[in-house]
């Protein structure tokens, strides 16, 4: 019998409380790697114990196979459960037994016609939609399909409590983002080809060896051709690597997955597979070679290696600038049933980059939390926008203050901590001959910016 963690019990209690209020279609949000399948298994067990029929579906057969094992381990009465793929269920709706409860995994897909066809066929059933990201690529929510949204613990809480592994995030960019073009809200394969530098595959190996050598890695590529090329480069470098995609024969796919889980393969390159729901506990490194506008897809990429293990720190290598679009995987996000604003926040309001990439080690970090690289200690150079921000402040302060009085006052300050205003800190900087970067970081430290 699978045992629930405290935060999983809290999530299920939230679902039950929502049902008691009369809500019959509920979005249940919990981050990738937080154990949503275990929660669904316990809900299914309680339902079948009361003689209720349960229908579970998603869009990946691999997820369905994994769910069967989890449900059986939890003691679910499988005689009352129907598990199938979206495609197969949509073809045989008329012959399906009417469920009392419908569970949907990776439910950010429920606006697709095939999903709505199944859900609409059983209007009397309770519906629980599980997802780590209750938002569409365009920022839309699901208020027309759900009555309520139940929120799980955020990623940072799960990391702090040992339920999700800590990580180091590196961004040695190998793509010219100016070449990227969108179609239907996502970057096109052709524009990704044009944006990736010619030396990309050799650079991928070099950065893997520098940052994550010896760790089992999963690589996300954007086309079958690109995936094949990068797998060959890993093989040439002496690594046991395989590439899987939608047209890989089922037997070959199953064997590769078994070999990967057993540690016989060091690198798995995949195209459009294993982005959602599949448990790969041995993976400690993710290499992103596919840029995406989808927050859901990005989090599935980035959090794949975050299964916890004693002493583990996952390594995330983003070659395509996904963090500049979406932030880091454990960034605080406000989930709402009506969606999120699709805003790409490159800069804070004061002109500082939200996510900085260290020029020395390629470490990516949130500028609000760190003024120097937390991985190597390098203090970053200011961006052009940050410099402009400082120049504007200097011009304003010079014209608004009595320069002579200010100079005399600041000359007696024993150190920068005595400065109580921006103009005092700027004058202190001038008198000491310090650079703009020193001023900017001191202003942040003193709470003046």
Short mmCIF file of N, CA and C in Angstrom, two decimals, residues 67 110 169 179 233 274 370 378 423:
data_model
loop_
_atom_site.label_atom_id
_atom_site.label_comp_id
_atom_site.label_asym_id
_atom_site.label_seq_id
_atom_site.Cartn_x
_atom_site.Cartn_y
_atom_site.Cartn_z
N UNK A 67 0.41 4.18 -14.67
CA UNK A 67 -0.73 4.39 -13.78
C UNK A 67 -1.32 3.04 -13.34
N UNK A 110 -6.93 19.56 -21.71
CA UNK A 110 -8.36 19.22 -21.77
C UNK A 110 -9.17 20.09 -22.72
N UNK A 169 21.31 25.36 -12.36
CA UNK A 169 20.78 25.66 -13.69
C UNK A 169 21.83 26.45 -14.47
N UNK A 179 16.41 34.47 -34.56
CA UNK A 179 15.99 33.68 -35.73
C UNK A 179 14.70 32.91 -35.47
N UNK A 233 26.76 12.12 -31.78
CA UNK A 233 27.89 12.83 -31.19
C UNK A 233 28.24 12.26 -29.81
N UNK A 274 8.25 11.44 -23.49
CA UNK A 274 8.68 11.50 -22.10
C UNK A 274 8.78 12.92 -21.58
N UNK A 370 20.27 36.95 -5.62
CA UNK A 370 21.73 36.88 -5.62
C UNK A 370 22.32 38.05 -6.40
N UNK A 378 31.25 34.99 -9.17
CA UNK A 378 31.53 36.08 -10.11
C UNK A 378 30.47 37.18 -10.00
N UNK A 423 20.92 59.80 -3.55
CA UNK A 423 21.86 60.88 -3.86
C UNK A 423 23.11 60.81 -2.98
#
